[in-house]
């Protein structure tokens, strides 16, 4: 069972990393296509970096926490899913509020930041739901 949990955690972290990298590349490509007057880095770099860092930290923490709970008390996994989702949502809200505060003079920058951040958040939320629903079925 221990080897199985280790494998699940490694798979979760690996797929999360690939999703984050894929979304990053798609956003950079879309920004390059849509940007004719401003350089792409001015438009997308800060929201992209913040979103990637948050997503990586959240995915690693979620995967490691899941592993610890599944190993020590698997009967509490349903509580873990709820608590971890709430903590991630609160952390994401805090990051969005701080980002909006930093970018407050420029409403367009705030909208761009929130849009990029939400894409990462929703994509990883969907991945988490699908991944762990499949794990629970097994």
mmCIF file of C-alpha atoms in Angstrom:
data_model
loop_
_atom_site.group_PDB
_atom_site.id
_atom_site.type_symbol
_atom_site.label_atom_id
_atom_site.label_comp_id
_atom_site.label_asym_id
_atom_site.label_seq_id
_atom_site.Cartn_x
_atom_site.Cartn_y
_atom_site.Cartn_z
ATOM 1 C CA UNK A 1 0.000 0.000 0.000
ATOM 2 C CA UNK A 2 2.857 2.409 0.826
ATOM 3 C CA UNK A 3 4.361 2.030 -2.636
ATOM 4 C CA UNK A 4 0.970 2.653 -4.164
ATOM 5 C CA UNK A 5 0.518 5.892 -2.210
ATOM 6 C CA UNK A 6 3.990 7.054 -3.219
ATOM 7 C CA UNK A 7 3.207 6.326 -6.862
ATOM 8 C CA UNK A 8 -0.124 8.175 -6.685
ATOM 9 C CA UNK A 9 1.554 11.207 -5.109
ATOM 10 C CA UNK A 10 4.334 11.231 -7.721
ATOM 11 C CA UNK A 11 1.775 10.928 -10.525
ATOM 12 C CA UNK A 12 -0.313 13.756 -9.071
ATOM 13 C CA UNK A 13 2.675 16.079 -8.794
ATOM 14 C CA UNK A 14 3.962 15.164 -12.262
ATOM 15 C CA UNK A 15 0.611 15.734 -13.976
ATOM 16 C CA UNK A 16 0.086 18.982 -12.033
ATOM 17 C CA UNK A 17 3.457 20.205 -13.254
ATOM 18 C CA UNK A 18 2.592 19.332 -16.846
ATOM 19 C CA UNK A 19 -0.751 21.125 -16.581
ATOM 20 C CA UNK A 20 0.918 24.238 -15.160
ATOM 21 C CA UNK A 21 3.576 24.200 -17.880
ATOM 22 C CA UNK A 22 0.970 23.656 -20.595
ATOM 23 C CA UNK A 23 -1.244 26.491 -19.427
ATOM 24 C CA UNK A 24 1.785 28.765 -19.166
ATOM 25 C CA UNK A 25 2.803 28.037 -22.737
ATOM 26 C CA UNK A 26 -0.742 28.499 -24.022
ATOM 27 C CA UNK A 27 -1.068 31.854 -22.265
ATOM 28 C CA UNK A 28 2.308 33.047 -23.557
ATOM 29 C CA UNK A 29 1.409 31.951 -27.079
ATOM 30 C CA UNK A 30 -2.026 33.615 -26.937
ATOM 31 C CA UNK A 31 -0.530 36.826 -25.551
ATOM 32 C CA UNK A 32 2.062 36.837 -28.334
ATOM 33 C CA UNK A 33 -0.644 36.409 -30.971
ATOM 34 C CA UNK A 34 -2.939 39.058 -29.496
ATOM 35 C CA UNK A 35 -0.262 41.594 -28.641
ATOM 36 C CA UNK A 36 0.673 43.891 -31.471
ATOM 37 C CA UNK A 37 1.581 47.158 -29.751
ATOM 38 C CA UNK A 38 3.076 46.156 -26.386
ATOM 39 C CA UNK A 39 5.692 43.509 -25.757
ATOM 40 C CA UNK A 40 4.215 40.284 -24.442
ATOM 41 C CA UNK A 41 6.275 40.362 -21.250
ATOM 42 C CA UNK A 42 4.761 43.684 -20.158
ATOM 43 C CA UNK A 43 1.255 42.276 -20.419
ATOM 44 C CA UNK A 44 1.560 38.758 -19.083
ATOM 45 C CA UNK A 45 4.762 38.242 -17.150
ATOM 46 C CA UNK A 46 3.748 39.277 -13.630
ATOM 47 C CA UNK A 47 0.346 37.523 -13.620
ATOM 48 C CA UNK A 48 1.913 34.437 -15.171
ATOM 49 C CA UNK A 49 4.794 34.236 -12.694
ATOM 50 C CA UNK A 50 2.514 34.729 -9.679
ATOM 51 C CA UNK A 51 0.012 32.164 -10.986
ATOM 52 C CA UNK A 52 2.703 29.581 -11.727
ATOM 53 C CA UNK A 53 4.360 29.999 -8.331
ATOM 54 C CA UNK A 54 1.037 29.783 -6.489
ATOM 55 C CA UNK A 55 -0.054 26.753 -8.521
ATOM 56 C CA UNK A 56 3.223 24.922 -7.952
ATOM 57 C CA UNK A 57 3.223 25.572 -4.217
ATOM 58 C CA UNK A 58 -0.454 24.637 -3.890
ATOM 59 C CA UNK A 59 -0.052 21.436 -5.918
ATOM 60 C CA UNK A 60 3.031 20.281 -4.045
ATOM 61 C CA UNK A 61 1.437 21.064 -0.676
ATOM 62 C CA UNK A 62 -1.841 19.383 -1.651
ATOM 63 C CA UNK A 63 -0.112 16.255 -2.942
ATOM 64 C CA UNK A 64 2.172 15.953 0.090
ATOM 65 C CA UNK A 65 -0.692 16.578 2.501
ATOM 66 C CA UNK A 66 -2.885 14.034 0.741
ATOM 67 C CA UNK A 67 -0.070 11.490 0.991
ATOM 68 C CA UNK A 68 0.329 12.110 4.732
ATOM 69 C CA UNK A 69 -3.408 11.831 5.420
ATOM 70 C CA UNK A 70 -3.861 8.774 3.194
ATOM 71 C CA UNK A 71 -0.942 7.060 4.925
ATOM 72 C CA UNK A 72 -1.861 7.870 8.524
ATOM 73 C CA UNK A 73 -5.677 7.930 8.523
ATOM 74 C CA UNK A 74 -7.372 7.139 5.221
ATOM 75 C CA UNK A 75 -10.801 7.295 6.881
ATOM 76 C CA UNK A 76 -10.306 11.075 7.204
ATOM 77 C CA UNK A 77 -9.697 11.691 3.506
ATOM 78 C CA UNK A 78 -13.180 13.132 2.959
ATOM 79 C CA UNK A 79 -12.487 15.750 5.650
ATOM 80 C CA UNK A 80 -9.098 16.408 4.083
ATOM 81 C CA UNK A 81 -10.617 17.114 0.657
ATOM 82 C CA UNK A 82 -12.965 19.682 2.172
ATOM 83 C CA UNK A 83 -10.374 21.352 4.417
ATOM 84 C CA UNK A 84 -7.668 21.447 1.737
ATOM 85 C CA UNK A 85 -10.070 22.944 -0.812
ATOM 86 C CA UNK A 86 -11.114 25.663 1.621
ATOM 87 C CA UNK A 87 -7.497 26.459 2.510
ATOM 88 C CA UNK A 88 -6.503 26.644 -1.147
ATOM 89 C CA UNK A 89 -9.479 28.880 -1.922
ATOM 90 C CA UNK A 90 -8.595 31.228 0.943
ATOM 91 C CA UNK A 91 -4.953 31.352 -0.149
ATOM 92 C CA UNK A 92 -6.033 32.064 -3.738
ATOM 93 C CA UNK A 93 -8.346 34.831 -2.559
ATOM 94 C CA UNK A 94 -5.507 36.352 -0.559
ATOM 95 C CA UNK A 95 -3.201 36.276 -3.598
ATOM 96 C CA UNK A 96 -5.874 37.905 -5.783
ATOM 97 C CA UNK A 97 -6.528 40.640 -3.222
ATOM 98 C CA UNK A 98 -2.799 41.360 -2.853
ATOM 99 C CA UNK A 99 -2.395 41.381 -6.646
ATOM 100 C CA UNK A 100 -5.330 43.751 -7.050
ATOM 101 C CA UNK A 101 -3.908 46.003 -4.329
ATOM 102 C CA UNK A 102 -0.483 46.118 -6.002
ATOM 103 C CA UNK A 103 -2.007 46.822 -9.423
ATOM 104 C CA UNK A 104 -4.774 49.135 -8.160
ATOM 105 C CA UNK A 105 -3.964 52.141 -10.374
ATOM 106 C CA UNK A 106 -4.448 50.103 -13.557
ATOM 107 C CA UNK A 107 -7.854 48.415 -13.863
ATOM 108 C CA UNK A 108 -6.826 46.593 -17.052
ATOM 109 C CA UNK A 109 -3.829 45.072 -15.294
ATOM 110 C CA UNK A 110 -6.057 43.893 -12.442
ATOM 111 C CA UNK A 111 -8.435 42.248 -14.895
ATOM 112 C CA UNK A 112 -5.538 40.567 -16.707
ATOM 113 C CA UNK A 113 -4.031 39.352 -13.437
ATOM 114 C CA UNK A 114 -7.303 37.917 -12.172
ATOM 115 C CA UNK A 115 -8.046 36.303 -15.543
ATOM 116 C CA UNK A 116 -4.703 34.523 -15.736
ATOM 117 C CA UNK A 117 -4.893 33.476 -12.087
ATOM 118 C CA UNK A 118 -8.429 32.110 -12.451
ATOM 119 C CA UNK A 119 -7.434 30.031 -15.486
ATOM 120 C CA UNK A 120 -4.737 28.299 -13.446
ATOM 121 C CA UNK A 121 -6.950 27.912 -10.373
ATOM 122 C CA UNK A 122 -9.927 26.437 -12.229
ATOM 123 C CA UNK A 123 -7.802 24.111 -14.363
ATOM 124 C CA UNK A 124 -6.065 22.656 -11.301
ATOM 125 C CA UNK A 125 -9.350 22.466 -9.404
ATOM 126 C CA UNK A 126 -10.878 20.413 -12.220
ATOM 127 C CA UNK A 127 -7.778 18.229 -12.363
ATOM 128 C CA UNK A 128 -7.886 17.637 -8.593
ATOM 129 C CA UNK A 129 -11.546 16.636 -8.715
ATOM 130 C CA UNK A 130 -11.039 14.194 -11.577
ATOM 131 C CA UNK A 131 -7.763 12.753 -10.275
ATOM 132 C CA UNK A 132 -8.900 12.114 -6.721
ATOM 133 C CA UNK A 133 -12.372 10.930 -7.764
ATOM 134 C CA UNK A 134 -10.645 8.213 -9.795
ATOM 135 C CA UNK A 135 -8.384 7.362 -6.833
ATOM 136 C CA UNK A 136 -11.351 7.079 -4.456
ATOM 137 C CA UNK A 137 -13.152 4.759 -6.882
ATOM 138 C CA UNK A 138 -10.185 2.376 -6.729
#
